[in-house]
PDB file of C-alpha atoms in Angstrom:
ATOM      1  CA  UNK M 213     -79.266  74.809  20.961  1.00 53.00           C
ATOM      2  CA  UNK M 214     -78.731  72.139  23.746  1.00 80.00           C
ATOM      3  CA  UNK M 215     -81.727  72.970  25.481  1.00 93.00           C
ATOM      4  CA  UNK M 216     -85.025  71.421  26.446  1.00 96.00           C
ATOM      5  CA  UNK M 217     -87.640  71.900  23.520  1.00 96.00           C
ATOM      6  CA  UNK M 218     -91.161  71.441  23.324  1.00 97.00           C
ATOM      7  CA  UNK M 219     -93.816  70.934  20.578  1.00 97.00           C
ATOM      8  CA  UNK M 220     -95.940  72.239  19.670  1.00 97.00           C
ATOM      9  CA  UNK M 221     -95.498  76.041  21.184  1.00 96.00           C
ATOM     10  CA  UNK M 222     -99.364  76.680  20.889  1.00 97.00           C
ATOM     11  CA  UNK M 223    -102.034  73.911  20.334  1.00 97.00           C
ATOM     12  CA  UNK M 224    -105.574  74.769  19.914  1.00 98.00           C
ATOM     13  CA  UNK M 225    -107.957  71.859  20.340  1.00 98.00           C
ATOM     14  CA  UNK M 226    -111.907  71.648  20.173  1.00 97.00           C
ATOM     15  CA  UNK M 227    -113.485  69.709  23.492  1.00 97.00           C
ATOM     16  CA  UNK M 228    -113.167  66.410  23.040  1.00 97.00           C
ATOM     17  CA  UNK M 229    -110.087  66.093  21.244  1.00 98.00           C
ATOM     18  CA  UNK M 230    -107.276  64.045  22.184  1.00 98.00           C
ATOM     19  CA  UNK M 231    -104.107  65.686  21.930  1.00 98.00           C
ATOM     20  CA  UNK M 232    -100.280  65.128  22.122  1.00 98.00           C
ATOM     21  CA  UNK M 233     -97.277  67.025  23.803  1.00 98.00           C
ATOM     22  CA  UNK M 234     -93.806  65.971  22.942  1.00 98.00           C
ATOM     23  CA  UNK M 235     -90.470  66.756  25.150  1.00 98.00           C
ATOM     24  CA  UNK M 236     -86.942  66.539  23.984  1.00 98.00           C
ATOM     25  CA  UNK M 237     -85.022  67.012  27.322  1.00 97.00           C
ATOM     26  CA  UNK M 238     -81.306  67.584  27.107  1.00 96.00           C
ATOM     27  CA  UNK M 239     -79.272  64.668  26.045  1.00 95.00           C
ATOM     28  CA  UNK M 240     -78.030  62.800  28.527  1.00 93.00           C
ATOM     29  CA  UNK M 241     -80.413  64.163  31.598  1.00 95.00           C
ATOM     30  CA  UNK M 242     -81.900  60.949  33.475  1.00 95.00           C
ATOM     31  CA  UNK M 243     -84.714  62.953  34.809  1.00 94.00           C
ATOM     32  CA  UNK M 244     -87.580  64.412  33.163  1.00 96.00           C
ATOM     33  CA  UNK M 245     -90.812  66.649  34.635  1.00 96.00           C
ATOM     34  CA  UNK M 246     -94.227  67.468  33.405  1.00 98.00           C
ATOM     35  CA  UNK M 247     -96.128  70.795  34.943  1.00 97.00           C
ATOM     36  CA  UNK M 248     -99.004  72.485  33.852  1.00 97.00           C
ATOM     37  CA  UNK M 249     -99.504  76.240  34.125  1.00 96.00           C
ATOM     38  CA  UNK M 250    -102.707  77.831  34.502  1.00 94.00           C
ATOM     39  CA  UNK M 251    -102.709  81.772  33.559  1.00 91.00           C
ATOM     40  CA  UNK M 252    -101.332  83.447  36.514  1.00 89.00           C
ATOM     41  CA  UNK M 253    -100.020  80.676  38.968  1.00 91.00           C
ATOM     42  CA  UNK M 254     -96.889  79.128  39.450  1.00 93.00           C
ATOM     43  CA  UNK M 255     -96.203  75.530  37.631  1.00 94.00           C
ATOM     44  CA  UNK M 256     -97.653  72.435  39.681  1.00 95.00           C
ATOM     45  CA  UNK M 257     -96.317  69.212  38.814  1.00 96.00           C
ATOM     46  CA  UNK M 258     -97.610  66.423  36.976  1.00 97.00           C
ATOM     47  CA  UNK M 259     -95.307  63.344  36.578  1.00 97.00           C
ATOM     48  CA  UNK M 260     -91.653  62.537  36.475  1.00 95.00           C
ATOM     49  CA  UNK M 261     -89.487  59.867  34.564  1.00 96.00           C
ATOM     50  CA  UNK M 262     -86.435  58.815  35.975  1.00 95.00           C
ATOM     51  CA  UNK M 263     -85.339  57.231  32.343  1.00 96.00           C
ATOM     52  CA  UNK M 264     -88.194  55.356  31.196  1.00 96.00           C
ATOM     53  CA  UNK M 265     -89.516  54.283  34.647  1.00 96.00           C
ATOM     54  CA  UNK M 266     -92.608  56.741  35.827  1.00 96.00           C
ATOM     55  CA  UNK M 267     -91.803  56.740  39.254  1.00 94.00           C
ATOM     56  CA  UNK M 268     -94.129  59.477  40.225  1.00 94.00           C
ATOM     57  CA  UNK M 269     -97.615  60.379  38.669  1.00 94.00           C
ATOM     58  CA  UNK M 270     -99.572  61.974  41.840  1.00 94.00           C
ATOM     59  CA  UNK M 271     -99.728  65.210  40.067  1.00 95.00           C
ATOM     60  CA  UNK M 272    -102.061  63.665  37.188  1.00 97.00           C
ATOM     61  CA  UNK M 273    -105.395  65.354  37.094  1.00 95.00           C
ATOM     62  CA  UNK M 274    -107.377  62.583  36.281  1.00 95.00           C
ATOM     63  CA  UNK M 275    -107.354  59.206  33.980  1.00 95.00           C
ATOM     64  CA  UNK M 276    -107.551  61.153  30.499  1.00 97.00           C
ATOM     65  CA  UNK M 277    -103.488  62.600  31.348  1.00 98.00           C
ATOM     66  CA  UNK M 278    -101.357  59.729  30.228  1.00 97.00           C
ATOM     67  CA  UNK M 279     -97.450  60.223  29.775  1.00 98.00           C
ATOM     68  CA  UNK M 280     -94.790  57.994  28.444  1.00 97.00           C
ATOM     69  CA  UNK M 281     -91.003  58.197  27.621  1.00 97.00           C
ATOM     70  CA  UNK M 282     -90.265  54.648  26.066  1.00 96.00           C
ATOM     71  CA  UNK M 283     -86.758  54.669  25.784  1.00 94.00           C
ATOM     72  CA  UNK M 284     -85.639  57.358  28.220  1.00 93.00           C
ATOM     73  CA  UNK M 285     -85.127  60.378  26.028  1.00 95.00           C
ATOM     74  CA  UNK M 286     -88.170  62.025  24.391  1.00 98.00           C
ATOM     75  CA  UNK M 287     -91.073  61.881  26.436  1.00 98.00           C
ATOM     76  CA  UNK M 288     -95.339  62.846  25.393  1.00 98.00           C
ATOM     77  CA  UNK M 289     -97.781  64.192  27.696  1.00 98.00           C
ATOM     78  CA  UNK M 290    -101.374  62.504  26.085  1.00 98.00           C
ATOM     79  CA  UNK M 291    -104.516  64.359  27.082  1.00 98.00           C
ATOM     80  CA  UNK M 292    -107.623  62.335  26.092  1.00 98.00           C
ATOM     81  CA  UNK M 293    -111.200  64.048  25.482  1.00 98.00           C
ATOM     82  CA  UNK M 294    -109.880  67.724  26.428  1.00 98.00           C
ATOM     83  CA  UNK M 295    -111.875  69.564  28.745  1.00 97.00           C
ATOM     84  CA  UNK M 296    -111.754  73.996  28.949  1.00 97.00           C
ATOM     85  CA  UNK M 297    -110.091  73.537  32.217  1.00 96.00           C
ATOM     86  CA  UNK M 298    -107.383  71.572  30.543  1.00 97.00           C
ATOM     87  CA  UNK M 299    -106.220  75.097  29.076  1.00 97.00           C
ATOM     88  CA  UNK M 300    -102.533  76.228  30.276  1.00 97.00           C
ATOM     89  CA  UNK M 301     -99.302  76.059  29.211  1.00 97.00           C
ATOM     90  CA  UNK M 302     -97.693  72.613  29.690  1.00 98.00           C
ATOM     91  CA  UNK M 303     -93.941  72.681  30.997  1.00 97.00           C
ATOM     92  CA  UNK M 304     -91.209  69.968  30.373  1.00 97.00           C
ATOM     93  CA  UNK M 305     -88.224  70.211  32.726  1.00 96.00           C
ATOM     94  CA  UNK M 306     -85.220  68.195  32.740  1.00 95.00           C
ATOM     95  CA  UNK M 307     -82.313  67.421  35.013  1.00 93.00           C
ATOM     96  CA  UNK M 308     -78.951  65.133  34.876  1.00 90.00           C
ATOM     97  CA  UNK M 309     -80.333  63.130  37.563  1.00 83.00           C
ATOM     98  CA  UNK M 310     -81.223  62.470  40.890  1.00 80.00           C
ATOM     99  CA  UNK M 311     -78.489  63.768  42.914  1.00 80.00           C
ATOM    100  CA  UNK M 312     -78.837  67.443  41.003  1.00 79.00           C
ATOM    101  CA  UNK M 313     -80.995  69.269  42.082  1.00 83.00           C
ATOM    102  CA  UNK M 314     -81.612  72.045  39.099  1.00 88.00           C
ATOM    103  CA  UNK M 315     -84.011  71.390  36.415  1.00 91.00           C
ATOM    104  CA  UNK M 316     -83.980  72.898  33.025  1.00 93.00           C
ATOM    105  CA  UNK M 317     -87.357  73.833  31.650  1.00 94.00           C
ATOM    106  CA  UNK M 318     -88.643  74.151  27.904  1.00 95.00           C
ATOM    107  CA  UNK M 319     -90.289  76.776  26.324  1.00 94.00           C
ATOM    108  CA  UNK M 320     -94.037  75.099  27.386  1.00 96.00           C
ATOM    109  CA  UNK M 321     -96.907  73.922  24.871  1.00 97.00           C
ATOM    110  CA  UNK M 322     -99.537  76.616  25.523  1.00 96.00           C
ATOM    111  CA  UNK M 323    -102.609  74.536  25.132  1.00 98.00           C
ATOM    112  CA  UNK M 324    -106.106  76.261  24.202  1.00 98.00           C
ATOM    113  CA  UNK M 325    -109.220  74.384  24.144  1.00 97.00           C
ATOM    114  CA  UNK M 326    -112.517  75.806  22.850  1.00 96.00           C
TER     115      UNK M 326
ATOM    116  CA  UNK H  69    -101.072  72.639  45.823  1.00 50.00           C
ATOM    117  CA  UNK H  70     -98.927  75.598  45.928  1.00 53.00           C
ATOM    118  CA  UNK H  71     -97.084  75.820  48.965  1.00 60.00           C
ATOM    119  CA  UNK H  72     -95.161  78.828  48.457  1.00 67.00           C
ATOM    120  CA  UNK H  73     -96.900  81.726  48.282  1.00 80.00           C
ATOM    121  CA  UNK H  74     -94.635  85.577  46.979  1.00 83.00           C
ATOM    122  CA  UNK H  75     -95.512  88.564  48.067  1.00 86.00           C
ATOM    123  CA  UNK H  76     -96.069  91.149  46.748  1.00 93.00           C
ATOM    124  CA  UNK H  77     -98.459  89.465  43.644  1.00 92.00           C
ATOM    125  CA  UNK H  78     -96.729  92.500  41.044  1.00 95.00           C
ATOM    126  CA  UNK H  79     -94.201  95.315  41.550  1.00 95.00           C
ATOM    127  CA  UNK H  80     -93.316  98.492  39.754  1.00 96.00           C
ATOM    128  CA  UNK H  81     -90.072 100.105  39.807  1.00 96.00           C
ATOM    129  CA  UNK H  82     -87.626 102.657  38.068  1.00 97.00           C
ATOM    130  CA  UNK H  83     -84.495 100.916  36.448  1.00 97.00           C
ATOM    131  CA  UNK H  84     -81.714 101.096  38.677  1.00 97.00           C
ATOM    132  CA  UNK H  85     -84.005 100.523  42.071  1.00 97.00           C
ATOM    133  CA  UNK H  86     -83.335  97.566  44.267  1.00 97.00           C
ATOM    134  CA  UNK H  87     -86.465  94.948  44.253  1.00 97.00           C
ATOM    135  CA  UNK H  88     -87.202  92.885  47.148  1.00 97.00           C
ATOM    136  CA  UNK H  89     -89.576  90.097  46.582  1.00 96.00           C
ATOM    137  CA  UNK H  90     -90.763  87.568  49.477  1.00 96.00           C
ATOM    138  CA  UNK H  91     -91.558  83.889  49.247  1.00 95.00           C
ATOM    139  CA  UNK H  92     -93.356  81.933  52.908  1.00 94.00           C
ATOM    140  CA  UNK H  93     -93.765  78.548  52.922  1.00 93.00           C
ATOM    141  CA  UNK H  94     -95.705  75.709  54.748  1.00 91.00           C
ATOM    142  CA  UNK H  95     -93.430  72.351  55.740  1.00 89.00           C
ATOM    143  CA  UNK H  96     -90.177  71.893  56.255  1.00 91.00           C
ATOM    144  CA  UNK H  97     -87.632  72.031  53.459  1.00 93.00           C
ATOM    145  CA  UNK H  98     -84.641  70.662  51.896  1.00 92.00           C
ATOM    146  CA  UNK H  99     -83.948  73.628  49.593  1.00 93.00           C
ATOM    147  CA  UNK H 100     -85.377  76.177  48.303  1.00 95.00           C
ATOM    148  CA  UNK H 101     -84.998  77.691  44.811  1.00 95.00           C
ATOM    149  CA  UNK H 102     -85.895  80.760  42.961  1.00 96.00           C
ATOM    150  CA  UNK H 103     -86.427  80.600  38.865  1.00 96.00           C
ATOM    151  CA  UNK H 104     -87.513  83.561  36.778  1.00 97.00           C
ATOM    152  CA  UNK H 105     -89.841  83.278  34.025  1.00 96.00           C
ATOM    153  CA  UNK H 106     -90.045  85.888  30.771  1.00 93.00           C
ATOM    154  CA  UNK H 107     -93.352  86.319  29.081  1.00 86.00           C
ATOM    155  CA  UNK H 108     -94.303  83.509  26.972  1.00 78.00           C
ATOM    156  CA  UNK H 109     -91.021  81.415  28.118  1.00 83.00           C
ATOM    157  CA  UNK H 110     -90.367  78.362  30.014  1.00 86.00           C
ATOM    158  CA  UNK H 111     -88.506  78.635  33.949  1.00 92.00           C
ATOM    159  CA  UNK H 112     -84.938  79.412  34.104  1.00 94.00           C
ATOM    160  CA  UNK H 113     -82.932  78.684  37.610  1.00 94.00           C
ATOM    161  CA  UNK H 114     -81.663  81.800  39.441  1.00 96.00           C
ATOM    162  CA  UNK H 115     -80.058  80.220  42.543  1.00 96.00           C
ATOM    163  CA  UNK H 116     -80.850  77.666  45.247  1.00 95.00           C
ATOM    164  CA  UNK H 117     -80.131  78.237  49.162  1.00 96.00           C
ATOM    165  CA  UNK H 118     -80.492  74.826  51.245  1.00 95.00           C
ATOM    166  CA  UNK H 119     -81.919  74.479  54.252  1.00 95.00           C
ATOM    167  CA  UNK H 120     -78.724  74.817  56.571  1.00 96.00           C
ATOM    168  CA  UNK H 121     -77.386  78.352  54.652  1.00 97.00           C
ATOM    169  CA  UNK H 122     -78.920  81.563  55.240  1.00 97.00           C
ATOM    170  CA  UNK H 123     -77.395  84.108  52.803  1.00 98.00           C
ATOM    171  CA  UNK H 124     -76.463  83.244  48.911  1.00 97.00           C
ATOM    172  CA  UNK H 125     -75.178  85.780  46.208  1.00 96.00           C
ATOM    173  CA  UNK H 126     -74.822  85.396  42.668  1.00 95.00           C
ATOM    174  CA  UNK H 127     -74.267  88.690  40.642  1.00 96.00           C
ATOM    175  CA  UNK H 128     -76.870  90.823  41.434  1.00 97.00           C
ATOM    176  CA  UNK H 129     -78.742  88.589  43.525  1.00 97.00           C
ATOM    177  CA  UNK H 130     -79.259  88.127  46.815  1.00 98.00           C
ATOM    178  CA  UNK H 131     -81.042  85.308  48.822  1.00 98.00           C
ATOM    179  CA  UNK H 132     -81.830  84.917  52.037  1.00 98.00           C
ATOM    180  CA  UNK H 133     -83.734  81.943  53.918  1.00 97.00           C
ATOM    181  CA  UNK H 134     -84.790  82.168  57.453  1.00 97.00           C
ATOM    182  CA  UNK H 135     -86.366  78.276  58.654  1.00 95.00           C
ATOM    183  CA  UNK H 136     -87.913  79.507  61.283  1.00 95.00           C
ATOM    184  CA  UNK H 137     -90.379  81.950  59.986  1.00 95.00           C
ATOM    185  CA  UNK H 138     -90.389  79.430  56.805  1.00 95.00           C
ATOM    186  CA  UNK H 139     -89.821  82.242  54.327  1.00 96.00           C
ATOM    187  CA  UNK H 140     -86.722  83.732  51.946  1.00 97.00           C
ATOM    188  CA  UNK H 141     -86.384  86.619  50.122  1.00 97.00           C
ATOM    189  CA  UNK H 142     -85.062  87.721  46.586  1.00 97.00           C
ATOM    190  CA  UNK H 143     -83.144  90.920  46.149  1.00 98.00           C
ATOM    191  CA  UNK H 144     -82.479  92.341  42.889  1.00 98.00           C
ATOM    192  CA  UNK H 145     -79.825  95.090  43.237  1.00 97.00           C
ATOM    193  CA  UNK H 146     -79.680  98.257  40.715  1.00 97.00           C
ATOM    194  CA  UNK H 147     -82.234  96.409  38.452  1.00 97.00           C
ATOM    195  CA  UNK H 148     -82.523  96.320  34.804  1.00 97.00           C
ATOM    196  CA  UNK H 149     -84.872  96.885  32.321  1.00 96.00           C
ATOM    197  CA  UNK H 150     -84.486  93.231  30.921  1.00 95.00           C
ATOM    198  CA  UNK H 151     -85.263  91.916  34.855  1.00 97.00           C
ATOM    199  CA  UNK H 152     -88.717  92.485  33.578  1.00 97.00           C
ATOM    200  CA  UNK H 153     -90.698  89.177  34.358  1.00 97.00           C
ATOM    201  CA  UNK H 154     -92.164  86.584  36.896  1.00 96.00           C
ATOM    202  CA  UNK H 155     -90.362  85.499  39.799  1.00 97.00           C
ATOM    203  CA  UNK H 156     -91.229  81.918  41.206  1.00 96.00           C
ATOM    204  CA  UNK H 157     -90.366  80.602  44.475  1.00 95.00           C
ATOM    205  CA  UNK H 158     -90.111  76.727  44.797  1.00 94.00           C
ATOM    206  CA  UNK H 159     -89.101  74.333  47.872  1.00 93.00           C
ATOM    207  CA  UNK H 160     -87.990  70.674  47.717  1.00 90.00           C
ATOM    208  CA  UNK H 161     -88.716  68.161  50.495  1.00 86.00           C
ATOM    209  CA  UNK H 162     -87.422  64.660  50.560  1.00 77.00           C
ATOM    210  CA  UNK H 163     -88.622  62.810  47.541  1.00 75.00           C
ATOM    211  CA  UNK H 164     -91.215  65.092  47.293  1.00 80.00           C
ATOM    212  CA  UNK H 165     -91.572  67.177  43.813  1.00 86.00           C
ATOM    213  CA  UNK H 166     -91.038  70.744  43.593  1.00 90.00           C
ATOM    214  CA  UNK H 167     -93.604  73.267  44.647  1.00 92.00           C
ATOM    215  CA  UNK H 168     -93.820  76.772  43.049  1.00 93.00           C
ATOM    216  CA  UNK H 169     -95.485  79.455  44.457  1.00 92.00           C
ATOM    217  CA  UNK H 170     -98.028  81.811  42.249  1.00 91.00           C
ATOM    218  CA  UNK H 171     -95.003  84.091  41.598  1.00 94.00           C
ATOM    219  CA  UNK H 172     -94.130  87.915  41.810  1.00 95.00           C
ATOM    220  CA  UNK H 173     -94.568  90.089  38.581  1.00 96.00           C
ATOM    221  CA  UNK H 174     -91.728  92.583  38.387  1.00 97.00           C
ATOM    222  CA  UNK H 175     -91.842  95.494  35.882  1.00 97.00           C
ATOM    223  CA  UNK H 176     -88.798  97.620  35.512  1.00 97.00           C
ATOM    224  CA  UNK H 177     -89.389 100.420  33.990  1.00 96.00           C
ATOM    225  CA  UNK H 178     -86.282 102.318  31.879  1.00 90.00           C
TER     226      UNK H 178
END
């Protein structure tokens, strides 16, 4: 379909581990979100890309959540040396661009770590 | 930080009820904007009411946003089965990013 996709669906990762988070937002869309879900609560946001340029990354965590979109399309959410409380399900949202204001969300990476 | 916050947390009802969830918020807003979420599934966008309406439709929905209590409400009319899921409230202010409440769970039960 012409939706937002995410991969993987379901990661499981030992403490420690560095892991990877891809987004393929819908062609065309300028703007691209990160969230993360804990069991439970609503989606609180990350980062967001306006093509390649990060122009917002106050919802980071801390210095191990690194994300990227190079050329303006596909974007990866990088978590270094995973923590427990890193667990949740990771959300990608996209939207045309700035003067929309409806974003389009993947499916989510559901991220376990043990 | 969540800013919204929906009550109730969950809510039971028979299929063909009406369901009536409630969303307050904090700061002023620019819009505000209801998604639903299925089990397992990302956010999909039900409607958005900005700051200067009061009343939306669309279908079977019906919004409402009053500023100066700084809270909206979600009606479901002669609900379904299949409008089994979470309901998130989320407002927008300025450049700010969106901020979801910690959602309604709605069971409908057939």
């Amino acid at each position: 379909g012409a939706g937002v996709s995410q991969s993987p669906r379901y990661k499981v990762a030992k403490r420690g581990q560095d892991v990877a988070l891809r987004c393929d937002p819908i062609s065309g869309h300028v703007s691209l979100f990160w969230y993360q879900q804990a069991l439970g609560q609503g989606p609180e946001f990350l980062t967001y890309f306006q093509n390649e340029a990060q122009l917002d990354k106050s919802g980071l965590p801390s210095d191990r959540f690194f994300a990227e979109r190079p050329e303006g399309s596909v974007s990866t959410l990088k978590i270094q040396r995973t923590q427990q409380e890193d667990s949740a399900v990771y959300l990608c949202a996209s939207r045309m661009d700035s003067t929309k204001e409806t974003q389009y969300f993947g499916p989510g990476t559901r991220l376990l770590v043990l | 930080s969540q800013q919204g916050e929906e009550d109730p947390q969950a809510l039971s009802i028979q299929e063909g009820e009406n369901a009536t969830m409630n969303c307050s918020y904090k700061t002023s807003i620019n819009n505000l904007q209801w998604y639903r979420q299925n089990s397992g599934r990302g956010l999909v966008h039900l409607i958005l009411i900005r700051s200067n309406e009061r009343e939306k439709h669309s279908g079977r929905l019906r919004v409402t946003l009053d500023t100066s209590k700084k809270s909206s409400s979600l009606l479901i009319t002669a609900s379904r089965a299949a409008d089994t899921a979470s309901y998130f409230c989320a407002t927008h202010s300025g450049n700010t990013p969106l901020v979801f409440g910690k959602g309604t769970r709605l069971s409908v039960i057939a």
